[in-house]
Coordinates of N, CA and C in Angstrom, one line a residue:
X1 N 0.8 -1.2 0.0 CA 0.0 0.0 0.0 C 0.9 1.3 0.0
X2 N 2.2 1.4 0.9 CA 2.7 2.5 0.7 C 3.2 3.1 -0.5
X3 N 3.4 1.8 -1.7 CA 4.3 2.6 -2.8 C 3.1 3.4 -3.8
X4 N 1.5 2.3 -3.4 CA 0.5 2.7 -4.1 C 0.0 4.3 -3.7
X5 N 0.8 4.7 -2.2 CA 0.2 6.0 -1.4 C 1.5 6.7 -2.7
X6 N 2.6 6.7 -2.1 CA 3.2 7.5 -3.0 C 3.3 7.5 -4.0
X7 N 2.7 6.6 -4.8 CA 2.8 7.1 -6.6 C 1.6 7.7 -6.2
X8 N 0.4 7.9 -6.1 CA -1.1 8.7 -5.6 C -0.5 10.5 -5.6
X9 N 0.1 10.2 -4.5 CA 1.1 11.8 -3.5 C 1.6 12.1 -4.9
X10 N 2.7 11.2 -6.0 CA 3.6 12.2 -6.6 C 2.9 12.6 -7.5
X11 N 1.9 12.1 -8.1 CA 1.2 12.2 -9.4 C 0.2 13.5 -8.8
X12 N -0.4 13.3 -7.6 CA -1.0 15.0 -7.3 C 0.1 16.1 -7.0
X13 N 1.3 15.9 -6.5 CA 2.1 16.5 -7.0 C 2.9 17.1 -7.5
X14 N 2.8 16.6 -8.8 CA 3.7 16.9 -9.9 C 2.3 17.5 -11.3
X15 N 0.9 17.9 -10.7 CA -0.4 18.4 -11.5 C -0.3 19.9 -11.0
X16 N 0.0 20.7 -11.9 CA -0.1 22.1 -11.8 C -1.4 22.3 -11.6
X17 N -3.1 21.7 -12.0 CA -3.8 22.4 -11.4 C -3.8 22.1 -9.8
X18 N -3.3 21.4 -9.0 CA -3.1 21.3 -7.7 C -2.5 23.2 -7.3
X19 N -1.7 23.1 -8.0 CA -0.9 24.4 -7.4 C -1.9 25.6 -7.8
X20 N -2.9 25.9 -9.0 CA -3.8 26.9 -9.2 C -4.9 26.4 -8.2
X21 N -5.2 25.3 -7.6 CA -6.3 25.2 -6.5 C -6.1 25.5 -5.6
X22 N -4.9 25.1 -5.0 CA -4.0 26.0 -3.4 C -4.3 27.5 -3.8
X23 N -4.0 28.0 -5.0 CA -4.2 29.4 -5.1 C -5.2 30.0 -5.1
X24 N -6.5 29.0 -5.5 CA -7.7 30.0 -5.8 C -8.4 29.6 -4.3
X25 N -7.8 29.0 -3.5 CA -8.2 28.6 -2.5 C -7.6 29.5 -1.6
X26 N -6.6 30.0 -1.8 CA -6.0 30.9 -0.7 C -6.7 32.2 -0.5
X27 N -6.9 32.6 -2.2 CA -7.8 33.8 -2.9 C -9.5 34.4 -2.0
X28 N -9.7 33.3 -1.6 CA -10.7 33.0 -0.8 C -11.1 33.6 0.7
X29 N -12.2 34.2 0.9 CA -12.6 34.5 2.2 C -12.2 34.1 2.9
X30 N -11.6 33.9 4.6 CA -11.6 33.0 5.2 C -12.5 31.8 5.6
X31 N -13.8 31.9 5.7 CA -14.6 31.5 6.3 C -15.3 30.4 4.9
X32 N -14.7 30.7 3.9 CA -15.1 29.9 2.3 C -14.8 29.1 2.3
X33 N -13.2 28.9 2.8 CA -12.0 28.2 2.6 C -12.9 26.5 3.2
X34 N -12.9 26.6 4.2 CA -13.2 24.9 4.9 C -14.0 24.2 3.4
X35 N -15.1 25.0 3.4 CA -16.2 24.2 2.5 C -15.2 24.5 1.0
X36 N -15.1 24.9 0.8 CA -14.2 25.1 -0.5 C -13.0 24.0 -0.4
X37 N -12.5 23.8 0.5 CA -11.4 22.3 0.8 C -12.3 21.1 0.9
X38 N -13.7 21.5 1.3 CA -13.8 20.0 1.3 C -14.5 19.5 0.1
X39 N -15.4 20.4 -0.7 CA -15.5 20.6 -2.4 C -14.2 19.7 -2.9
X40 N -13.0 20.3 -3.1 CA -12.0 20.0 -3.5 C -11.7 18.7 -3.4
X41 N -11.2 18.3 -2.1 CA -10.9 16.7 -1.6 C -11.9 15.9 -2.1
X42 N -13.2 16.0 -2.0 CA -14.4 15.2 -2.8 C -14.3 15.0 -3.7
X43 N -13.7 16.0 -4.9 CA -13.1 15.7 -6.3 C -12.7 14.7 -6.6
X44 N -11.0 15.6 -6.1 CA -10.1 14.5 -5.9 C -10.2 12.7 -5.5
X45 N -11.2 12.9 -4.4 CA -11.6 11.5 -4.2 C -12.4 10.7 -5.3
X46 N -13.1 11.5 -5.9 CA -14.0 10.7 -6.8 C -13.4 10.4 -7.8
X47 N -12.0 11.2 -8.2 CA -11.8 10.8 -9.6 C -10.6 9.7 -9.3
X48 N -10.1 9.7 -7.7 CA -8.8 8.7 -7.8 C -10.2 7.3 -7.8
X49 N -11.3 7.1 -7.0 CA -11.9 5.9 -7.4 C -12.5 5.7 -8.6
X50 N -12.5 6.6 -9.4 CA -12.5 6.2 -11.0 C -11.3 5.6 -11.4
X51 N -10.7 5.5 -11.5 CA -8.7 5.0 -11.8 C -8.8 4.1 -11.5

């Protein structure tokens, strides 16, 4: 499982939209941010259980 965690980790990244999501995420109200992280992670989750 760990080498399957870190190929997961490098492949998010080494995705430049990761780096414009930290950003438009920073861009963000404070109080946006939580629900707006957890939007995001939900993504992410659905598309690594598509793979």
């Amino acid at each position: 499982m760990d080498a399957y965690e870190e190929h997961v980790l490098g492949r998010l990244a080494a995705d430049y939209r990761l780096e414009s999501a930290r950003d438009a995420l920073a861009g963000l109200d404070e109080e946006l941010r939580p629900a707006a992280t957890a939007v995001f992670v939900e993504q992410v989750l659905t598309r690594l259980r598509r793979s």
